[in-house]
Amino acid sequence: MLLAESLLGSSSAAANYIEDVFSTYLYTGTGSAQTITNGIDLSGKGGLVWMKGRSGATDHALYDTARGATFDLASNTTAAQTTQATGLTTFGSTGFSIGALAKINTNAATYASWTFRKQAKFFDIQTWTSANSATARTITHNLGSTPGCVIIKCLGTHSSSLNEWYTVHRYDITAQGYLNRTFAFAPGVPVVTAWTDTTVTFASDFNTGTNNYVVYLFAHDAGGFGASGSDNVISCGSFTTDGSGNATVTLGYEPQWVLVKRSSGTSSWIIVDTMRGFPVGNSNDASLYPNLADAENGTDSVGFPNATGFNFTLGSASSTYIYIAIRRGPMKTPTTGTSVFSPVARTGTGATANVTTSGFAGDLVISKDRGSSGFGWGWSDKLRGAPKILSSDSTNSEASYAPYTDGVTGFLNTGYTLGADGSFLFNGSGYNYGQYYLRRAPGFFDVVCYTGTGSATTFSHNLGVAPELMIFKGRNFISNWRVYSSAIWGTGVGGIPGFDLMSLNANSAANVNNNRLNNTQPTASVFSVGTDADTNGSGNTYVAYLLASVSGVSKAGSYTGTGTTKQIDCGFTGGARFVLIKRTDSTGDWYVWDTARGIVAGNDPYLLLNSTAAEVTSTDYVDTYSAGFELSSTAPAAINANGGTFIFLAIA
């Protein structure tokens, strides 16, 4: 009798999202039992947890609900499964618990865990016992689609030494590979002779004797996800590199996790993910290898993700590679501001520090020393690579802030890590900081990195709606920060019709420039750039931050000043936790307030995004208001001039 666990929940009509079925979770060992809370329901739905030490050489550790807790497999060896009483001890409804097993929980060592929950059109697990027969063996599965890749392992010691981690990929079902080895995929006696959306047939070798097996099944472009139920979240494909060993892979989405292997020749398998570090244009991707016990390699140049796939840069010339790629999340539009934004007020330590926020994995940290006028703003994001810094009060390039270890050194599942910070932008000892932590999420916030072409073109994004606020900055050269706001687009300044943009690093009024965005507003899938060097110089690299309004979460808008008390209704219920204001028809700084530093009935500290100036604490320019924020009657012309025009961004 075949062992099978149902993938389907009680309501198959419910929408599925990648954040509910997959997680990369980073943790630090304690040497004693601990629980990893990653939001994945393993006890109710079933799934696989794959763990690997990052800071030291350790065997991989794979545990799944089909075999049960404490049964350990290592992808880098042919060894039979072992029982580890202090390994993964419990599968829970929001994660899993581990004991003190050294390879997954040595005190102070760092680890990565990848959790795959069982779900139709994504992932399944099946086990079987061979029937001591010379005939092929067919098993049923619950993937709900034809597999894109399957990985099979004998759980004991096979009498015919079939103890490898056999891997079959859709690029050639007749070729076999080995997850535990560097061998090329080679045609021969097939491992899998046929597969359908309900069954997989294994060659007779996998039905001899009385051996136990597990198979992990991965879907390929099967849809089944998102509000429409048609979005793909996992792809099993292949590509061929050019003469320089590079390739561009189109998935139709931005990946967060990629497993890749040269199939036409020998090479290690490589796993990269955006949590550990898979940044754009970076030669230091954090790589782990399923076939090796090696510690994490931070010097590989594997490639980088883009809005519709990934670029591969580590290949051998004119070679074929296979991959499994998983979509970046979250896919759900946020319903609360606290799930995507956290303001932080903290004192720097001058030493490595973990900053814990409200418990989400973010993508951007913006930081400013509050008490000094000599130190500027630091912007560091996951897509560019955590250590790389830009400053909104400056036209400087990224390179101006090396060494990058001074700033944000990594992103965690619940916050971010900081280095010793000799530049004093993030963590100088004894300095007080205001910091903003944002998560990319549909409708709220997105980040795009691109290389300029010098001619009018469009670039894809994943905001899912037309951006209402876009911030552009050149990365590799000195340039102004350019800002687009849909609220003032096309209104013209000083009676001159045109397409209005602002500079984040200056207090100047909006000005007409018809070249920066090619006179074209962004859509729900692309934004346009023209021929201006600040947004599209040929060969230059750029980052674009895209924001929009989400009901009850964020509001990007505009208002006309009155010179008196004025309430700005953002549709919130608990007031704004962050407020940004800029006057557009005349000069005015980029003012920011937040609840970590104080938005109260009395004085409210503000900082200026375009200035190195210290925090001002002696003014009462904004006040609390449950639906958004209130401008006080004492606010100056730069915030509430009678008849003046202003843009704002508020986050609940």
XYZ file of C-alpha atoms in Angstrom:
652
model
C 0.000 0.000 0.000
C 1.409 3.393 -0.975
C 1.930 5.989 1.694
C 0.504 9.374 0.690
C -0.290 12.557 2.511
C -2.985 14.816 1.110
C -1.752 18.174 -0.121
C -5.136 19.783 -0.241
C -6.544 21.711 2.675
C -10.149 21.741 3.731
C -10.954 24.433 1.166
C -9.307 23.847 -2.183
C -10.906 27.064 -3.458
C -8.890 29.216 -1.050
C -6.197 31.371 -2.659
C -2.630 30.133 -2.277
C 0.426 32.345 -1.829
C 4.127 31.535 -1.894
C 4.671 32.946 1.612
C 2.340 30.229 2.966
C 4.243 27.319 1.412
C 7.916 28.315 1.300
C 10.334 29.993 3.680
C 14.029 30.746 3.855
C 14.678 31.270 7.544
C 18.099 32.181 8.971
C 18.913 31.390 12.569
C 21.791 31.224 15.006
C 22.486 28.071 16.965
C 22.066 28.039 20.722
C 23.288 24.551 21.619
C 19.916 23.857 23.218
C 16.384 23.246 21.985
C 14.794 26.102 20.054
C 11.726 26.725 17.908
C 11.877 28.270 14.450
C 8.708 30.243 13.745
C 8.518 30.827 9.992
C 4.734 30.851 9.500
C 4.600 27.547 7.600
C 2.013 24.953 8.687
C 3.886 21.660 8.664
C 1.862 19.712 11.207
C -1.403 20.320 9.369
C -0.240 20.315 5.750
C 3.034 18.388 5.722
C 6.332 19.294 4.127
C 10.122 19.246 4.060
C 12.652 21.169 6.160
C 16.174 21.382 4.732
C 18.862 22.850 7.023
C 22.515 23.678 6.445
C 25.251 25.279 8.527
C 26.539 28.526 7.021
C 29.498 29.383 9.230
C 31.030 25.902 9.397
C 31.443 22.684 7.435
C 28.464 20.467 8.332
C 26.352 17.859 6.602
C 23.031 18.962 5.187
C 19.996 17.899 7.226
C 16.681 17.007 5.567
C 13.580 16.135 7.603
C 10.072 15.618 6.263
C 6.621 14.807 7.578
C 6.247 11.681 5.429
C 9.131 9.958 7.234
C 8.531 11.714 10.545
C 10.495 13.931 12.927
C 14.004 12.890 14.043
C 14.687 10.956 10.779
C 17.676 12.713 9.226
C 18.999 12.549 5.652
C 22.099 14.338 4.333
C 22.082 15.355 0.658
C 25.883 15.400 0.488
C 26.260 11.694 1.350
C 24.842 8.328 0.232
C 24.282 7.320 3.857
C 21.011 5.801 5.000
C 18.721 7.956 7.103
C 19.646 8.144 10.762
C 17.554 8.688 13.851
C 18.566 11.882 15.599
C 16.688 12.334 18.851
C 18.026 15.904 19.132
C 17.581 16.799 15.446
C 14.312 18.200 14.175
C 12.022 17.142 16.993
C 8.612 18.590 16.095
C 6.737 19.788 13.030
C 4.461 22.626 14.117
C 1.627 24.730 12.720
C 3.894 27.780 12.342
C 7.308 26.195 11.903
C 9.391 23.520 13.584
C 11.483 22.771 16.656
C 15.038 21.463 16.843
C 17.169 19.917 19.542
C 20.866 20.318 20.262
C 22.195 18.228 17.323
C 25.531 19.842 16.488
C 25.123 20.033 12.721
C 21.935 22.110 13.001
C 22.292 23.884 16.356
C 25.845 24.500 17.551
C 25.997 27.500 19.859
C 26.774 30.766 17.992
C 27.013 29.044 14.583
C 24.800 30.388 11.798
C 22.349 28.323 9.744
C 19.931 28.487 6.844
C 16.672 26.558 6.701
C 14.444 26.108 3.660
C 10.906 24.900 4.285
C 8.749 23.467 1.482
C 5.135 22.930 2.455
C 3.089 20.378 0.568
C 0.701 22.092 -1.800
C -0.774 21.226 -5.182
C 1.093 22.942 -8.049
C 4.133 23.465 -5.794
C 5.577 20.511 -3.864
C 4.759 16.980 -2.723
C 6.418 14.124 -0.822
C 5.739 10.425 -1.291
C 7.275 7.283 0.182
C 7.058 3.639 -0.853
C 8.482 0.226 -0.084
C 9.783 -1.825 -2.996
C 7.833 -5.043 -3.689
C 10.805 -7.375 -4.335
C 9.808 -7.462 -7.980
C 11.593 -7.024 -11.293
C 8.800 -4.823 -12.626
C 8.549 -1.054 -12.762
C 6.900 0.686 -9.841
C 4.193 3.342 -10.232
C 3.268 5.583 -7.318
C 0.553 8.201 -7.072
C 1.189 11.777 -6.013
C -0.776 14.903 -5.102
C 1.182 17.490 -7.061
C -1.809 18.143 -9.292
C 0.475 18.692 -12.279
C 3.214 16.853 -14.131
C 6.413 17.132 -12.079
C 9.210 19.382 -13.249
C 11.811 17.664 -11.105
C 11.914 14.698 -8.713
C 14.613 13.730 -6.208
C 14.644 10.127 -4.931
C 16.563 8.628 -2.003
C 16.716 5.105 -0.598
C 16.298 5.350 3.164
C 18.378 2.291 3.967
C 21.298 0.456 2.389
C 20.183 -0.891 -0.970
C 21.349 -4.371 -1.888
C 22.313 -3.058 -5.340
C 23.999 0.062 -3.934
C 21.269 2.328 -5.286
C 21.898 4.796 -2.486
C 22.502 7.947 -4.517
C 20.261 11.005 -4.472
C 18.829 10.345 -7.928
C 17.518 13.455 -9.655
C 15.332 13.591 -12.756
C 14.524 16.903 -14.411
C 12.013 17.727 -17.098
C 14.687 19.029 -19.476
C 15.430 15.341 -20.238
C 13.488 12.685 -18.371
C 15.813 9.972 -19.741
C 18.892 11.529 -18.106
C 19.797 10.919 -14.478
C 21.689 13.184 -12.141
C 22.824 12.875 -8.540
C 22.159 15.600 -5.977
C 25.097 14.331 -3.917
C 27.646 14.418 -6.760
C 29.145 16.721 -9.389
C 28.476 14.316 -12.283
C 26.822 15.515 -15.471
C 23.272 14.385 -16.166
C 23.739 11.252 -18.262
C 21.292 9.283 -20.408
C 21.230 5.604 -19.549
C 18.967 3.242 -17.728
C 16.218 5.699 -16.800
C 15.270 6.311 -13.195
C 11.817 7.544 -14.173
C 10.145 5.969 -17.200
C 6.998 8.101 -17.174
C 5.237 10.773 -15.163
C 1.819 12.399 -15.269
C -0.149 14.823 -13.136
C -1.129 11.940 -10.816
C 1.592 9.273 -11.092
C 5.317 8.652 -11.436
C 6.672 5.342 -12.746
C 10.121 4.306 -11.543
C 12.401 1.788 -13.229
C 12.407 -1.769 -11.905
C 15.639 -1.165 -9.969
C 13.522 0.854 -7.526
C 11.162 -2.056 -6.930
C 13.637 -4.825 -6.138
C 14.180 -6.106 -2.626
C 12.238 -4.571 0.235
C 13.736 -1.119 0.436
C 12.108 2.110 1.590
C 12.257 5.262 -0.536
C 11.292 8.910 -0.340
C 10.709 11.138 -3.358
C 10.412 14.923 -3.378
C 8.329 16.252 -6.276
C 8.579 19.824 -7.561
C 6.023 21.393 -9.897
C 6.805 23.457 -12.984
C 4.881 26.563 -14.089
C 1.646 24.957 -12.950
C -0.219 28.097 -11.855
C -2.445 27.606 -8.837
C -1.323 30.656 -6.853
C -2.274 34.264 -6.265
C -5.718 35.809 -5.990
C -6.542 34.633 -9.516
C -5.205 31.109 -8.956
C -3.179 31.348 -12.173
C 0.192 32.645 -10.972
C 3.286 30.443 -11.181
C 5.519 30.196 -8.118
C 7.996 27.453 -9.058
C 9.815 26.701 -12.299
C 12.029 23.776 -13.307
C 13.846 24.827 -16.449
C 17.109 24.760 -18.342
C 19.287 27.264 -20.174
C 22.450 27.379 -22.254
C 25.201 29.870 -21.488
C 26.870 32.062 -24.072
C 30.559 32.079 -24.913
C 31.326 33.952 -21.687
C 29.344 31.583 -19.465
C 26.416 33.984 -18.967
C 22.678 33.593 -19.508
C 19.451 35.481 -18.897
C 16.572 33.321 -17.646
C 12.974 34.525 -17.998
C 10.544 33.180 -15.389
C 7.770 35.757 -15.467
C 8.491 36.627 -11.824
C 11.374 37.615 -9.556
C 12.894 34.619 -7.743
C 13.916 34.408 -4.101
C 15.583 30.950 -4.255
C 17.436 29.173 -7.046
C 19.003 25.705 -7.203
C 21.229 25.339 -10.271
C 23.487 22.626 -11.735
C 25.477 22.220 -14.926
C 23.789 19.256 -16.608
C 26.113 18.946 -19.619
C 29.266 18.602 -17.507
C 30.644 18.280 -14.015
C 29.926 20.966 -11.420
C 28.621 21.326 -7.919
C 24.978 22.051 -7.285
C 24.505 25.595 -5.971
C 21.746 27.098 -3.835
C 21.391 30.871 -3.638
C 18.615 32.834 -1.962
C 17.857 36.479 -1.351
C 17.835 36.165 2.439
C 21.480 35.090 2.605
C 22.540 37.345 -0.275
C 21.790 37.160 -4.006
C 22.171 40.847 -4.903
C 22.210 42.668 -8.204
C 25.593 43.212 -9.796
C 27.494 41.665 -6.904
C 30.362 39.187 -7.198
C 29.821 37.925 -3.649
C 26.724 35.737 -3.716
C 26.214 33.580 -0.623
C 26.334 30.015 -1.990
C 25.704 26.641 -0.396
C 26.191 23.314 -2.148
C 23.808 20.332 -1.736
C 26.601 17.898 -2.639
C 29.140 19.355 -0.193
C 29.450 19.852 3.552
C 31.361 23.104 2.948
C 30.546 26.290 4.811
C 28.824 29.067 2.913
C 30.932 30.548 0.131
C 30.545 34.292 -0.082
C 32.766 34.855 -3.125
C 30.855 33.118 -5.935
C 29.436 35.290 -8.700
C 26.376 33.161 -9.419
C 24.260 35.968 -10.862
C 21.365 38.100 -9.670
C 17.572 38.328 -9.798
C 15.578 40.757 -11.873
C 11.873 41.622 -11.995
C 11.095 38.808 -14.455
C 13.763 36.160 -13.778
C 17.470 35.991 -13.103
C 20.837 36.555 -14.741
C 23.379 33.740 -14.471
C 27.073 34.678 -14.537
C 29.001 31.745 -13.077
C 28.704 29.289 -15.943
C 31.053 27.445 -18.227
C 30.952 28.664 -21.809
C 28.243 27.203 -24.059
C 27.004 24.757 -21.427
C 23.568 23.545 -20.427
C 22.279 24.079 -16.881
C 19.137 22.971 -15.101
C 17.466 24.884 -12.285
C 14.612 25.040 -9.821
C 13.486 28.607 -9.080
C 10.942 29.825 -6.507
C 9.058 33.106 -6.686
C 9.774 36.002 -4.336
C 7.088 36.831 -1.813
C 4.973 38.099 -0.317
C 2.221 37.784 -2.917
C -0.547 39.039 -0.635
C -1.343 42.738 -0.487
C -0.701 43.848 3.105
C -3.610 44.745 5.360
C -1.641 46.343 8.222
C 1.202 48.826 8.221
C 3.021 46.908 10.940
C 3.542 43.970 8.564
C 5.573 46.054 6.097
C 6.982 49.070 7.945
C 8.738 49.641 11.237
C 10.209 52.919 12.565
C 13.141 52.403 14.938
C 14.772 54.757 17.447
C 17.984 53.276 18.816
C 21.424 54.098 20.177
C 24.404 52.888 18.173
C 26.802 50.377 19.672
C 29.838 50.717 17.414
C 29.867 46.916 17.262
C 27.993 44.223 15.362
C 24.325 44.361 16.349
C 21.046 42.702 15.426
C 18.093 45.085 15.247
C 14.788 43.303 15.869
C 11.701 45.016 14.476
C 8.061 43.951 14.482
C 8.816 40.526 13.071
C 8.978 40.637 9.260
C 11.751 40.179 6.724
C 12.340 43.607 5.211
C 14.136 44.949 2.155
C 15.267 48.509 2.887
C 16.823 50.322 5.850
C 16.982 54.138 5.883
C 19.036 55.627 8.729
C 20.040 59.027 10.138
C 21.990 60.115 13.182
C 19.527 62.353 15.039
C 21.894 64.492 17.071
C 24.689 65.472 14.684
C 24.709 67.713 11.649
C 27.877 66.162 10.238
C 26.549 62.736 9.309
C 24.096 62.138 6.497
C 21.466 59.558 5.619
C 22.216 55.948 4.803
C 20.031 53.854 2.468
C 20.785 50.140 2.232
C 18.601 47.548 0.539
C 18.602 43.793 0.028
C 18.422 43.877 -3.767
C 21.560 46.013 -4.197
C 23.352 44.014 -1.517
C 22.992 44.756 2.164
C 26.322 46.561 2.730
C 25.973 49.013 -0.175
C 25.034 52.549 0.844
C 23.462 55.557 -0.840
C 22.710 58.855 0.896
C 19.636 60.978 0.143
C 21.370 64.187 1.210
C 24.133 63.617 -1.336
C 24.739 62.978 -5.037
C 27.443 60.438 -4.167
C 27.681 57.015 -5.790
C 27.657 53.763 -3.831
C 31.436 53.540 -4.001
C 31.760 56.749 -1.971
C 30.767 54.843 1.162
C 33.173 51.889 1.047
C 34.042 49.935 3.117
C 30.492 48.672 3.055
C 30.908 46.672 6.282
C 30.305 49.931 8.125
C 26.554 49.820 7.489
C 23.816 47.232 7.172
C 25.561 43.878 6.836
C 22.542 41.604 6.415
C 18.786 41.204 6.530
C 17.135 38.860 9.011
C 13.661 37.320 9.146
C 12.811 39.705 11.985
C 15.084 42.684 11.355
C 18.579 43.535 10.155
C 22.231 43.354 11.209
C 24.634 46.263 11.548
C 28.418 46.426 11.456
C 30.801 48.483 13.552
C 30.022 51.553 11.394
C 33.059 53.775 11.094
C 30.991 56.038 8.819
C 28.447 56.740 11.621
C 25.469 56.456 9.251
C 23.893 53.470 11.022
C 25.582 52.377 14.241
C 28.197 54.752 15.646
C 28.839 54.101 19.318
C 26.681 56.313 21.509
C 24.928 58.078 18.629
C 21.135 58.160 18.520
C 19.494 57.055 15.278
C 16.150 57.202 13.549
C 15.782 54.232 11.193
C 13.056 53.050 8.834
C 12.621 49.422 7.845
C 10.414 48.606 4.818
C 9.262 45.379 3.228
C 8.550 44.903 -0.455
C 4.899 43.929 -0.855
C 2.246 44.164 -3.588
C 0.622 47.580 -3.789
C 2.913 49.047 -1.118
C 6.609 49.041 -2.020
C 8.959 47.609 -4.631
C 12.639 47.953 -5.542
C 14.031 47.680 -9.069
C 17.664 47.765 -10.154
C 18.443 48.328 -13.807
C 21.199 49.289 -16.228
C 20.604 52.341 -18.382
C 20.361 52.130 -22.155
C 20.720 55.780 -23.115
C 17.514 55.661 -25.147
C 13.849 55.673 -24.165
C 12.787 52.333 -22.763
C 10.681 50.604 -20.102
C 11.628 48.405 -17.164
C 9.422 45.865 -15.424
C 8.442 46.075 -11.774
C 6.435 43.940 -9.358
C 4.462 46.541 -7.404
C 1.282 45.200 -9.003
C -0.267 48.670 -9.288
C 0.821 51.905 -10.950
C 3.366 53.566 -8.629
C 2.286 56.869 -7.113
C 5.739 57.792 -5.853
C 9.032 56.753 -7.504
C 12.541 57.613 -6.300
C 15.491 57.116 -8.686
C 19.220 57.173 -7.918
C 22.286 56.438 -10.017
C 24.454 53.866 -8.291
C 27.829 53.928 -10.031
C 28.196 57.654 -10.680
C 27.480 61.032 -9.102
C 23.845 61.940 -9.745
C 20.809 63.629 -8.263
C 17.977 61.681 -6.695
C 14.941 62.147 -8.956
C 11.387 61.827 -7.610
C 8.125 61.252 -9.463
C 4.727 61.846 -7.864
C 1.521 60.990 -9.680
C -0.202 63.745 -7.660
C 1.574 66.549 -9.528
C 2.405 64.861 -12.818
C 1.565 67.034 -15.805
C 0.279 69.987 -13.772
C 3.228 72.151 -14.739
C 5.152 74.539 -12.527
C 4.790 78.293 -12.724
C 2.138 77.974 -15.392
C 4.432 75.979 -17.707
C 2.780 72.688 -18.740
C 5.019 69.668 -18.426
C 6.048 66.576 -16.597
C 7.123 67.533 -13.111
C 9.898 65.856 -11.127
C 11.712 66.724 -7.900
C 15.140 66.086 -6.393
C 15.245 64.216 -3.083
C 18.702 65.611 -2.293
C 17.564 69.248 -2.699
C 14.841 71.582 -1.427
C 14.017 72.971 -4.870
C 10.494 73.135 -6.263
C 9.280 70.599 -8.780
C 10.602 71.281 -12.250
C 9.680 70.285 -15.754
C 11.856 67.684 -17.452
C 10.445 65.753 -20.354
C 13.419 63.418 -20.737
C 13.800 61.699 -17.381
C 10.676 59.527 -17.590
C 10.051 59.868 -21.322
C 6.887 61.937 -20.685
C 5.185 58.710 -19.647
C 3.526 57.702 -16.399
C 4.214 54.232 -14.994
C 1.744 51.369 -15.270
C 0.999 48.407 -13.030
C 3.839 46.452 -14.661
C 6.425 48.876 -16.111
C 7.905 52.336 -15.712
C 9.432 54.408 -18.506
C 12.712 56.302 -18.647
C 13.958 58.703 -21.295
C 17.403 59.923 -22.226
C 18.353 61.937 -19.126
C 21.536 60.708 -17.422
C 19.980 60.833 -13.943
C 17.544 58.058 -14.886
C 18.928 56.326 -17.990
C 22.544 56.971 -18.940
C 23.928 54.270 -21.195
C 25.748 51.614 -19.147
C 25.056 53.308 -15.820
C 23.387 51.391 -13.000
C 20.324 52.628 -11.098
C 17.955 51.785 -8.292
C 14.281 52.774 -8.260
C 12.092 52.716 -5.154
C 8.376 52.473 -5.980
C 5.529 53.209 -3.547
C 1.746 53.385 -3.725
C -1.386 53.616 -1.589
C -2.823 50.537 0.108
C -6.116 50.843 1.986
C -5.424 51.165 5.702
C -1.657 50.754 5.184
C -0.204 53.627 3.175
C -1.260 56.787 1.379
C 0.686 58.690 -1.269
C -1.104 61.911 -2.087
C -1.151 65.690 -2.185
C -2.888 68.613 -0.498
C -3.249 72.348 -0.785
C -2.085 74.306 2.245
C -4.374 76.537 4.296
C -2.011 78.174 6.758
C -4.311 76.904 9.523
C -4.925 73.579 11.221
C -5.593 70.982 8.548
C -6.394 67.259 8.795
C -5.092 64.881 6.121
C -7.417 61.902 5.802
C -5.421 58.830 4.725
C -8.140 56.286 5.434
C -6.328 54.941 8.496
C -7.940 53.920 11.779
C -5.011 54.318 14.175
C -3.193 57.317 12.739
C 0.031 57.582 10.750
C 3.278 56.137 12.114
C 5.336 57.829 9.399
C 4.790 61.102 7.540
C 6.826 62.583 4.672
C 5.957 66.078 3.337
C 7.467 68.110 0.475
C 6.302 71.446 -0.928
C 6.232 71.272 -4.739
C 5.289 74.755 -5.999
C 8.162 76.437 -4.162
C 11.260 75.557 -2.199
C 10.830 73.269 0.758
C 12.740 70.492 2.478
C 11.729 66.827 2.660
C 10.351 66.605 6.212
C 9.904 63.246 7.967
C 8.222 62.357 11.260
C 7.608 58.984 12.874
C 6.071 57.534 16.018
C 9.333 55.938 17.199
C 10.718 59.442 17.740
C 7.276 60.889 18.504
C 4.104 62.047 16.770
C 2.154 63.420 19.707
C -0.090 66.324 20.679
C 2.962 68.413 21.629
C 6.337 68.903 19.976
C 7.240 66.380 17.291
C 10.879 65.759 16.252
C 11.528 65.984 12.522
C 14.434 65.211 10.209
C 15.079 66.333 6.631
C 15.784 63.599 4.059
C 17.727 66.056 1.910
C 19.948 67.377 4.699
C 22.615 66.294 7.183
C 21.031 68.624 9.754
C 20.391 67.315 13.240
C 16.887 66.479 14.400
C 14.712 69.450 15.395
C 12.760 68.719 18.570
C 11.300 72.096 19.537
C 8.447 72.405 17.033
C 4.838 71.232 16.828
C 4.149 71.005 13.086
C 2.164 67.750 12.893
C -0.247 66.168 15.345
C -2.038 62.881 15.802
C -5.223 62.205 13.852
C -6.819 58.753 13.748
C -7.505 58.807 9.996
C -4.015 60.064 9.113
C -2.190 63.111 10.450
C -2.912 66.746 11.264
C -0.990 69.868 10.289
C -0.871 72.338 13.154
C -1.554 76.042 12.844
C 2.107 76.703 13.706
C 3.424 74.793 10.671
C 5.620 76.958 8.403
C 5.159 77.712 4.713
C 7.285 74.697 3.750
C 4.563 72.484 5.236
C 1.273 74.404 5.113
C 1.520 77.679 3.151
C -1.908 79.014 2.266
C -2.511 78.007 -1.357
C 0.758 76.086 -1.585
C 0.870 72.591 -3.109
C 2.408 69.658 -1.268
C 2.947 65.933 -1.709
C 3.052 63.459 1.156
C 3.574 59.817 1.995
C 1.978 58.417 5.140
C 2.248 54.876 6.529
C -0.068 53.498 9.208
